[in-house]
Amino acid sequence: MEKLFTLLEEEKKRQNEQLNLIASENFASKNVRMFAGSILTNKYAEGYPKRRYYGGCEKVDEIESLAIEKACELFGVKFANVQPHSGSQANMICYMALMNEHDKLLSLSLDQGGHLSHGSPVNFSSKLYEVHHYHLGKDGRLDYELIHQMAKELKPKIILAGFSSYPFIIDFKKLHDIAKEVGAYLMADIAHIAGLIAGKAIPNPLPYVDVATSTTHKTLRGPRGGLILTNDEEIIKKINKSCFPGVQGGPLEHIIAAKAMCFMEDLSPDYQKYAHDILVNTKTCNDEFALLGDVVSGTETHLFLLNTKKSFGMSGKEAEDKLAKIGITVNKNMLPFDEEKPAITSGLRIGFAALTSRGLKPNDAKFIAHIIHDYLKGDLDIYRASGLVKSITSRLIKVENI
Ligand code: DSN
């Protein structure tokens, strides 16, 4: 048992001492973590508030209803399902609610910025549905004309947008018009950008989409979990059935309580400032790399892509491994039209949601670009680079105090 406590302490130390630039991670607040680790984990509650298959659900009914109410308030929607255990589960629930087996799904592939659950050959999504992928334009941006053409030809059941490594704002109004023209559902996977939407730092797609799925632990800064949102009463009925009993059994009421706490925190003016600060830090770092002559994607969100092959003559994997040695945690990522394998890649995905939660300021975002640039170029040795990383982490809020 002692081993487990030691590992937890060591992980806390790692989180405090490393600069976390992984775009999909964040640091949840004490209150979110308290509910996620609470006695609510003891309760079975299959079903929905007031329609459960177990006794003793009075309190968890109120908790889940509050989570639904706050999710709706946060995103300005009529209906929410807060039970999905993850983003992939949320996507599966939506597919099963809105498609029959072998129906057509039109989405972006994993190697261009989509997600495994958007129809990757190794995922359930491609085994159950007929997947067609649109691709990005040469400028790395969505090619709406191509999506329009493919949608007209294929007549998909669902057009899916919302990605894991796309740094630009998505024109959901344009996609809505395309979907309506061809009679498709428009589904948004807002897992990465949900916090920016909630914090009013980027436009809210909910008025334009039939349904949106999300995780709650990325920019939203909640517990690990999933979420589904819609304004359509018929769709939420299908989603609810598809979630339980279709895909999942008992909901995780301790996580649902932590989601409710996260939604309440995200409704505060402080959170709106946080969401805007993420954009400033991300753009500051991206622009500094560009000034240094490195090849970056540009950004309008919480992330950007750094082409390590063109900038430093090394793969994303080499750059990730090298940066780990000085305490910078980052993930290799396929770039649009990347010729390298997913385990190698030509670049890195860099995000600032996590460090902004620790109070990182734009000057340090700029400083991080210099450390990475100089170190990967070979102009800064490992000892000096590690010292500079420590000088930044020592200024940040400790993860246990967020
Ligand atoms: N694996 C997540 C990410 O890193 O973007 C998506 O689920």
Short mmCIF file of C-alpha atoms and ligand atoms in Angstrom, two decimals:
data_model
loop_
_atom_site.label_atom_id
_atom_site.label_comp_id
_atom_site.label_asym_id
_atom_site.label_seq_id
_atom_site.Cartn_x
_atom_site.Cartn_y
_atom_site.Cartn_z
CA MET A 1 0.00 0.00 0.00
CA GLU A 2 2.85 2.32 0.92
CA LYS A 3 4.15 1.95 -2.62
CA LEU A 4 0.92 3.44 -3.98
CA PHE A 5 1.10 6.49 -1.68
CA THR A 6 4.73 7.00 -2.67
CA LEU A 7 3.81 6.86 -6.36
CA LEU A 8 1.11 9.47 -5.81
CA GLU A 9 3.59 11.81 -4.09
CA GLU A 10 6.08 11.26 -6.89
CA GLU A 11 3.46 12.06 -9.53
CA LYS A 12 2.53 15.25 -7.64
CA LYS A 13 6.22 16.24 -7.65
CA ARG A 14 6.42 15.50 -11.40
CA GLN A 15 3.35 17.63 -12.13
CA ASN A 16 4.79 20.52 -10.10
CA GLU A 17 8.31 20.32 -11.49
CA GLN A 18 7.55 19.84 -15.18
CA LEU A 19 6.26 22.38 -17.67
CA ASN A 20 3.15 20.71 -19.07
CA LEU A 21 2.50 21.76 -22.66
CA ILE A 22 0.20 18.83 -23.53
CA ALA A 23 -2.77 20.54 -25.18
CA SER A 24 -5.38 18.07 -23.87
CA GLU A 25 -4.36 18.19 -20.20
CA ASN A 26 -5.19 20.58 -17.38
CA PHE A 27 -5.14 20.89 -13.59
CA ALA A 28 -8.49 20.45 -11.84
CA SER A 29 -9.33 22.53 -8.77
CA LYS A 30 -9.29 21.25 -5.18
CA ASN A 31 -13.11 21.21 -5.13
CA VAL A 32 -13.34 19.25 -8.39
CA ARG A 33 -10.83 16.73 -7.05
CA MET A 34 -12.65 16.54 -3.71
CA PHE A 35 -15.95 15.54 -5.34
CA ALA A 36 -14.19 13.14 -7.75
CA GLY A 37 -12.73 11.36 -4.73
CA SER A 38 -15.87 11.52 -2.59
CA ILE A 39 -18.20 8.91 -1.04
CA LEU A 40 -20.51 9.41 -4.03
CA THR A 41 -18.45 6.66 -5.66
CA ASN A 42 -20.38 4.23 -3.42
CA LYS A 43 -23.71 4.75 -5.20
CA TYR A 44 -25.31 2.82 -8.04
CA ALA A 45 -27.76 4.95 -10.02
CA GLU A 46 -28.57 3.29 -13.35
CA GLY A 47 -31.13 5.39 -15.16
CA TYR A 48 -31.73 9.13 -14.91
CA PRO A 49 -32.87 11.47 -12.11
CA LYS A 50 -36.25 10.29 -10.75
CA ARG A 51 -36.14 7.26 -13.09
CA ARG A 52 -33.55 5.00 -11.45
CA TYR A 53 -33.23 1.25 -11.11
CA TYR A 54 -31.93 1.51 -7.51
CA GLY A 55 -33.26 2.91 -4.25
CA GLY A 56 -31.49 5.62 -2.27
CA CYS A 57 -30.90 7.90 -5.26
CA GLU A 58 -32.56 11.04 -3.83
CA LYS A 59 -29.30 12.94 -3.30
CA VAL A 60 -27.54 11.78 -6.47
CA ASP A 61 -30.72 12.73 -8.38
CA GLU A 62 -30.31 16.28 -7.14
CA ILE A 63 -26.59 16.26 -7.92
CA GLU A 64 -27.08 14.99 -11.48
CA SER A 65 -29.94 17.44 -12.09
CA LEU A 66 -27.71 20.28 -10.91
CA ALA A 67 -24.91 19.12 -13.22
CA ILE A 68 -27.35 19.07 -16.17
CA GLU A 69 -28.74 22.51 -15.27
CA LYS A 70 -25.26 24.07 -14.98
CA ALA A 71 -24.01 22.42 -18.20
CA CYS A 72 -27.01 23.90 -20.04
CA GLU A 73 -26.42 27.33 -18.50
CA LEU A 74 -22.71 27.26 -19.34
CA PHE A 75 -23.20 26.40 -23.01
CA GLY A 76 -26.56 28.13 -23.56
CA VAL A 77 -28.34 24.91 -24.54
CA LYS A 78 -31.62 23.25 -23.62
CA PHE A 79 -30.46 19.68 -22.95
CA ALA A 80 -27.40 17.88 -21.60
CA ASN A 81 -26.41 14.33 -20.75
CA VAL A 82 -23.62 14.35 -18.15
CA GLN A 83 -23.20 10.57 -17.86
CA PRO A 84 -20.66 9.66 -20.60
CA HIS A 85 -17.54 8.26 -18.97
CA SER A 86 -15.28 9.81 -21.63
CA GLY A 87 -15.19 11.67 -24.92
CA SER A 88 -14.95 8.44 -26.92
CA GLN A 89 -17.99 7.06 -25.08
CA ALA A 90 -19.84 10.32 -25.79
CA ASN A 91 -19.05 9.94 -29.48
CA MET A 92 -20.13 6.29 -29.50
CA ILE A 93 -23.38 7.23 -27.76
CA CYS A 94 -24.10 9.89 -30.40
CA TYR A 95 -23.26 7.63 -33.34
CA MET A 96 -25.49 4.89 -31.96
CA ALA A 97 -28.30 7.38 -31.32
CA LEU A 98 -28.19 8.95 -34.77
CA MET A 99 -26.90 6.25 -37.15
CA ASN A 100 -27.61 2.66 -38.06
CA GLU A 101 -24.74 0.26 -38.69
CA HIS A 102 -22.97 0.96 -42.02
CA ASP A 103 -24.41 4.48 -42.28
CA LYS A 104 -21.98 7.09 -43.56
CA LEU A 105 -19.89 9.30 -41.32
CA LEU A 106 -17.97 12.22 -42.89
CA SER A 107 -15.08 13.35 -40.68
CA LEU A 108 -11.45 14.43 -40.54
CA SER A 109 -8.90 11.64 -40.16
CA LEU A 110 -6.70 11.19 -37.10
CA ASP A 111 -3.50 12.03 -39.00
CA GLN A 112 -4.91 15.40 -40.05
CA GLY A 113 -6.15 16.41 -36.61
CA GLY A 114 -9.25 14.28 -36.00
CA HIS A 115 -9.64 11.74 -33.19
CA LEU A 116 -9.44 7.94 -33.01
CA SER A 117 -13.20 7.81 -32.52
CA HIS A 118 -13.77 9.84 -35.69
CA GLY A 119 -13.36 6.77 -37.85
CA SER A 120 -9.79 5.58 -37.40
CA PRO A 121 -9.29 2.10 -38.95
CA VAL A 122 -8.22 0.75 -35.54
CA ASN A 123 -11.30 2.10 -33.73
CA PHE A 124 -14.89 0.86 -33.30
CA SER A 125 -16.12 3.83 -35.34
CA SER A 126 -14.71 2.51 -38.61
CA LYS A 127 -15.86 -1.04 -37.87
CA LEU A 128 -19.50 -0.05 -37.33
CA TYR A 129 -19.91 2.75 -39.85
CA GLU A 130 -18.86 3.61 -43.38
CA VAL A 131 -16.32 6.34 -42.78
CA HIS A 132 -15.27 8.94 -45.34
CA HIS A 133 -12.63 11.52 -44.53
CA TYR A 134 -12.32 15.04 -45.82
CA HIS A 135 -8.83 16.53 -45.60
CA LEU A 136 -7.38 19.93 -44.83
CA GLY A 137 -6.27 22.39 -47.47
CA LYS A 138 -2.55 22.91 -48.11
CA ASP A 139 -2.70 25.86 -45.69
CA GLY A 140 -3.63 23.44 -42.88
CA ARG A 141 -7.14 24.90 -42.65
CA LEU A 142 -10.53 23.29 -43.29
CA ASP A 143 -11.48 23.26 -46.96
CA TYR A 144 -15.22 24.00 -46.71
CA GLU A 145 -15.72 23.68 -50.48
CA LEU A 146 -14.29 20.13 -50.37
CA ILE A 147 -16.55 19.23 -47.43
CA HIS A 148 -19.52 20.63 -49.36
CA GLN A 149 -18.66 18.59 -52.47
CA MET A 150 -18.09 15.38 -50.51
CA ALA A 151 -21.29 15.88 -48.51
CA LYS A 152 -23.31 16.34 -51.72
CA GLU A 153 -21.82 13.20 -53.29
CA LEU A 154 -21.85 10.93 -50.25
CA LYS A 155 -25.01 12.09 -48.45
CA PRO A 156 -23.59 11.12 -45.02
CA LYS A 157 -25.80 10.63 -41.99
CA ILE A 158 -23.42 12.65 -39.82
CA ILE A 159 -20.94 15.37 -40.70
CA LEU A 160 -18.46 15.60 -37.83
CA ALA A 161 -16.24 18.58 -37.01
CA GLY A 162 -14.20 19.48 -33.95
CA PHE A 163 -10.70 18.11 -33.63
CA SER A 164 -7.73 17.17 -31.46
CA SER A 165 -5.00 19.19 -33.10
CA TYR A 166 -6.64 21.92 -35.18
CA PRO A 167 -5.44 25.38 -34.14
CA PHE A 168 -8.04 27.53 -35.92
CA ILE A 169 -11.62 28.58 -35.26
CA ILE A 170 -14.13 26.36 -37.07
CA ASP A 171 -16.92 28.00 -39.11
CA PHE A 172 -19.83 25.96 -37.74
CA LYS A 173 -22.38 28.17 -39.49
CA LYS A 174 -20.91 27.15 -42.86
CA LEU A 175 -20.94 23.47 -41.82
CA HIS A 176 -24.53 23.84 -40.59
CA ASP A 177 -25.60 25.11 -44.01
CA ILE A 178 -23.83 22.20 -45.73
CA ALA A 179 -25.40 19.64 -43.36
CA LYS A 180 -28.89 21.06 -43.83
CA GLU A 181 -28.51 21.07 -47.63
CA VAL A 182 -27.67 17.35 -47.70
CA GLY A 183 -29.96 16.27 -44.85
CA ALA A 184 -27.13 15.26 -42.48
CA TYR A 185 -26.79 15.75 -38.76
CA LEU A 186 -24.01 18.18 -37.85
CA MET A 187 -22.10 16.85 -34.86
CA ALA A 188 -19.38 18.85 -33.11
CA ASP A 189 -16.71 17.19 -31.00
CA ILE A 190 -15.74 20.17 -28.85
CA ALA A 191 -13.55 18.22 -26.41
CA HIS A 192 -10.56 20.47 -27.01
CA ILE A 193 -12.30 23.83 -27.30
CA ALA A 194 -15.17 23.44 -24.81
CA GLY A 195 -13.41 25.56 -22.19
CA LEU A 196 -12.73 28.33 -24.68
CA ILE A 197 -16.41 28.29 -25.67
CA ALA A 198 -17.57 28.23 -22.04
CA GLY A 199 -15.22 31.11 -21.23
CA LYS A 200 -16.53 33.08 -24.23
CA ALA A 201 -13.04 33.28 -25.74
CA ILE A 202 -14.19 31.79 -29.08
CA PRO A 203 -17.67 31.60 -30.71
CA ASN A 204 -20.21 29.09 -29.38
CA PRO A 205 -21.10 26.49 -32.07
CA LEU A 206 -24.17 25.17 -30.20
CA PRO A 207 -26.68 27.32 -32.11
CA TYR A 208 -25.49 25.68 -35.34
CA VAL A 209 -24.99 22.03 -34.48
CA ASP A 210 -27.47 19.23 -33.90
CA VAL A 211 -25.39 17.75 -31.14
CA ALA A 212 -22.04 18.40 -29.44
CA THR A 213 -19.85 15.98 -27.52
CA SER A 214 -17.04 16.89 -25.20
CA THR A 215 -14.70 15.76 -22.50
CA THR A 216 -14.72 17.70 -19.24
CA HIS A 217 -11.03 17.52 -18.36
CA LYS A 218 -9.31 19.49 -21.10
CA THR A 219 -9.81 23.27 -21.41
CA LEU A 220 -12.98 22.92 -19.27
CA ARG A 221 -10.71 22.04 -16.31
CA GLY A 222 -13.05 19.50 -14.73
CA PRO A 223 -12.76 15.81 -13.86
CA ARG A 224 -11.94 13.16 -16.48
CA GLY A 225 -15.24 12.45 -18.25
CA GLY A 226 -17.63 13.12 -21.13
CA LEU A 227 -20.60 15.34 -21.90
CA ILE A 228 -23.28 15.62 -24.61
CA LEU A 229 -25.19 18.82 -25.44
CA THR A 230 -28.09 19.59 -27.78
CA ASN A 231 -31.01 21.96 -28.31
CA ASP A 232 -33.16 19.25 -29.89
CA GLU A 233 -35.67 17.41 -27.71
CA GLU A 234 -35.94 14.43 -30.07
CA ILE A 235 -32.16 14.09 -30.17
CA ILE A 236 -31.72 14.18 -26.38
CA LYS A 237 -34.33 11.41 -26.05
CA LYS A 238 -32.31 9.25 -28.45
CA ILE A 239 -29.03 10.20 -26.74
CA ASN A 240 -30.36 9.33 -23.29
CA LYS A 241 -31.51 5.89 -24.46
CA SER A 242 -28.27 5.32 -26.32
CA CYS A 243 -26.19 6.26 -23.25
CA PHE A 244 -28.16 4.12 -20.82
CA PRO A 245 -28.93 1.29 -21.39
CA GLY A 246 -27.39 1.38 -24.88
CA VAL A 247 -23.70 1.92 -24.19
CA GLN A 248 -23.18 2.40 -20.46
CA GLY A 249 -24.49 0.99 -17.20
CA GLY A 250 -24.19 2.82 -13.89
CA PRO A 251 -23.20 6.49 -14.11
CA LEU A 252 -20.23 7.70 -12.05
CA GLU A 253 -22.07 10.03 -9.67
CA HIS A 254 -18.86 11.17 -7.94
CA ILE A 255 -17.55 12.31 -11.33
CA ILE A 256 -20.91 13.86 -12.20
CA ALA A 257 -20.72 15.89 -8.95
CA ALA A 258 -17.18 16.96 -9.93
CA LYS A 259 -18.54 17.95 -13.37
CA ALA A 260 -21.23 20.07 -11.66
CA MET A 261 -18.50 21.78 -9.63
CA CYS A 262 -16.45 22.40 -12.79
CA PHE A 263 -19.47 23.89 -14.62
CA MET A 264 -20.15 26.21 -11.67
CA GLU A 265 -16.49 27.29 -11.56
CA ASP A 266 -16.57 27.87 -15.33
CA LEU A 267 -19.57 30.19 -15.02
CA SER A 268 -17.47 32.67 -13.01
CA PRO A 269 -15.85 35.85 -14.43
CA ASP A 270 -12.46 34.48 -13.25
CA TYR A 271 -12.88 31.54 -15.57
CA GLN A 272 -13.69 33.82 -18.52
CA LYS A 273 -10.44 35.67 -17.83
CA TYR A 274 -8.62 32.32 -17.68
CA ALA A 275 -10.03 31.27 -21.09
CA HIS A 276 -8.89 34.55 -22.65
CA ASP A 277 -5.46 34.25 -20.96
CA ILE A 278 -4.99 30.81 -22.58
CA LEU A 279 -5.37 32.40 -26.01
CA VAL A 280 -2.86 35.13 -25.17
CA ASN A 281 -0.24 32.68 -23.85
CA THR A 282 -0.66 30.33 -26.81
CA LYS A 283 -0.39 33.08 -29.41
CA THR A 284 2.55 34.69 -27.61
CA CYS A 285 4.50 31.41 -27.70
CA ASN A 286 3.52 30.59 -31.31
CA ASP A 287 4.51 34.07 -32.49
CA GLU A 288 7.83 33.95 -30.65
CA PHE A 289 8.74 30.68 -32.39
CA ALA A 290 7.86 32.35 -35.71
CA LEU A 291 10.10 35.33 -34.87
CA LEU A 292 12.92 32.91 -34.10
CA GLY A 293 12.47 31.50 -37.62
CA ASP A 294 10.77 28.22 -36.65
CA VAL A 295 7.86 26.68 -38.57
CA VAL A 296 4.63 26.92 -36.59
CA SER A 297 0.98 26.56 -37.59
CA GLY A 298 -0.32 29.84 -36.18
CA THR A 299 -3.15 29.71 -33.68
CA GLU A 300 -6.59 31.03 -32.76
CA THR A 301 -7.11 28.55 -29.91
CA HIS A 302 -5.26 26.91 -27.01
CA LEU A 303 -2.77 25.04 -29.22
CA PHE A 304 -0.44 25.23 -32.17
CA LEU A 305 1.76 22.81 -34.11
CA LEU A 306 5.55 23.14 -34.24
CA ASN A 307 7.23 21.51 -37.24
CA THR A 308 10.36 20.11 -35.59
CA LYS A 309 11.60 18.51 -38.79
CA LYS A 310 11.75 21.80 -40.68
CA SER A 311 12.76 23.86 -37.66
CA PHE A 312 15.37 21.62 -36.03
CA GLY A 313 15.91 18.67 -38.39
CA MET A 314 14.43 16.19 -35.93
CA SER A 315 11.23 14.15 -35.68
CA GLY A 316 8.45 14.92 -33.20
CA LYS A 317 9.46 11.83 -31.25
CA GLU A 318 13.09 12.94 -30.96
CA ALA A 319 11.99 16.42 -29.88
CA GLU A 320 9.51 15.00 -27.33
CA ASP A 321 12.19 12.71 -25.84
CA LYS A 322 14.81 15.45 -25.76
CA LEU A 323 12.47 17.96 -24.09
CA ALA A 324 11.46 15.38 -21.46
CA LYS A 325 15.09 15.43 -20.27
CA ILE A 326 14.81 19.10 -19.24
CA GLY A 327 11.35 18.82 -17.67
CA ILE A 328 9.17 19.94 -20.57
CA THR A 329 6.25 17.54 -21.18
CA VAL A 330 4.86 17.71 -24.65
CA ASN A 331 3.43 15.32 -27.24
CA LYS A 332 4.59 14.44 -30.71
CA ASN A 333 1.85 14.95 -33.25
CA MET A 334 1.22 14.24 -36.92
CA LEU A 335 1.23 17.43 -38.97
CA PRO A 336 -1.23 17.79 -41.87
CA PHE A 337 0.12 15.64 -44.77
CA ASP A 338 2.83 14.21 -42.49
CA GLU A 339 4.88 11.46 -44.14
CA GLU A 340 6.13 10.06 -40.84
CA LYS A 341 4.34 7.34 -38.86
CA PRO A 342 2.17 8.32 -35.84
CA ALA A 343 4.85 6.96 -33.49
CA ILE A 344 7.49 9.24 -35.07
CA THR A 345 5.76 12.32 -36.60
CA SER A 346 7.30 15.53 -37.89
CA GLY A 347 6.26 17.80 -35.08
CA LEU A 348 4.83 18.65 -31.71
CA ARG A 349 1.42 19.83 -30.54
CA ILE A 350 1.90 22.57 -27.95
CA GLY A 351 -0.92 23.85 -25.73
CA PHE A 352 -1.25 26.31 -22.86
CA ALA A 353 -4.47 25.39 -21.00
CA ALA A 354 -2.58 23.58 -18.23
CA LEU A 355 0.17 26.12 -17.60
CA THR A 356 -2.31 29.00 -17.70
CA SER A 357 -4.17 27.27 -14.83
CA ARG A 358 -0.91 27.48 -12.90
CA GLY A 359 -0.79 31.23 -13.50
CA LEU A 360 1.77 31.31 -16.35
CA LYS A 361 2.21 34.83 -17.74
CA PRO A 362 2.84 35.79 -21.40
CA ASN A 363 6.48 36.69 -20.69
CA ASP A 364 7.10 33.11 -19.58
CA ALA A 365 5.20 31.76 -22.63
CA LYS A 366 7.72 33.73 -24.72
CA PHE A 367 10.60 32.47 -22.58
CA ILE A 368 9.44 28.85 -23.14
CA ALA A 369 9.72 29.36 -26.93
CA HIS A 370 13.33 30.54 -26.44
CA ILE A 371 14.24 27.60 -24.19
CA ILE A 372 12.78 25.04 -26.63
CA HIS A 373 14.32 26.77 -29.66
CA ASP A 374 17.81 27.14 -28.19
CA TYR A 375 17.85 23.67 -26.65
CA LEU A 376 16.58 21.82 -29.75
CA LYS A 377 18.97 23.83 -31.94
CA GLY A 378 21.81 22.71 -29.67
CA ASP A 379 22.66 26.23 -28.49
CA LEU A 380 21.67 25.52 -24.87
CA ASP A 381 23.04 22.56 -22.90
CA ILE A 382 20.86 20.23 -20.84
CA TYR A 383 21.98 21.67 -17.46
CA ARG A 384 21.35 25.29 -18.35
CA ALA A 385 18.02 24.40 -20.06
CA SER A 386 16.85 22.40 -17.00
CA GLY A 387 17.76 25.35 -14.77
CA LEU A 388 15.70 27.72 -16.89
CA VAL A 389 12.71 25.33 -16.76
CA LYS A 390 13.04 25.21 -12.95
CA SER A 391 13.13 28.99 -12.78
CA ILE A 392 9.71 29.05 -14.46
CA THR A 393 8.09 26.19 -12.51
CA SER A 394 9.20 27.80 -9.23
CA ARG A 395 7.06 30.84 -10.11
CA LEU A 396 3.90 28.79 -10.83
CA ILE A 397 0.99 27.85 -8.54
CA LYS A 398 1.43 24.37 -7.07
CA VAL A 399 -0.97 21.84 -8.61
CA GLU A 400 -2.35 20.83 -5.20
CA ASN A 401 -3.33 24.48 -4.56
CA ILE A 402 -5.33 25.11 -7.73
N1 DSN B 1 -6.17 11.99 -26.48
C1 DSN B 1 -6.77 13.30 -26.52
C2 DSN B 1 -5.84 14.34 -26.99
O1 DSN B 1 -4.70 14.30 -26.54
O2 DSN B 1 -6.19 15.19 -27.76
C3 DSN B 1 -8.00 13.27 -27.30
O3 DSN B 1 -8.87 12.38 -26.67
#
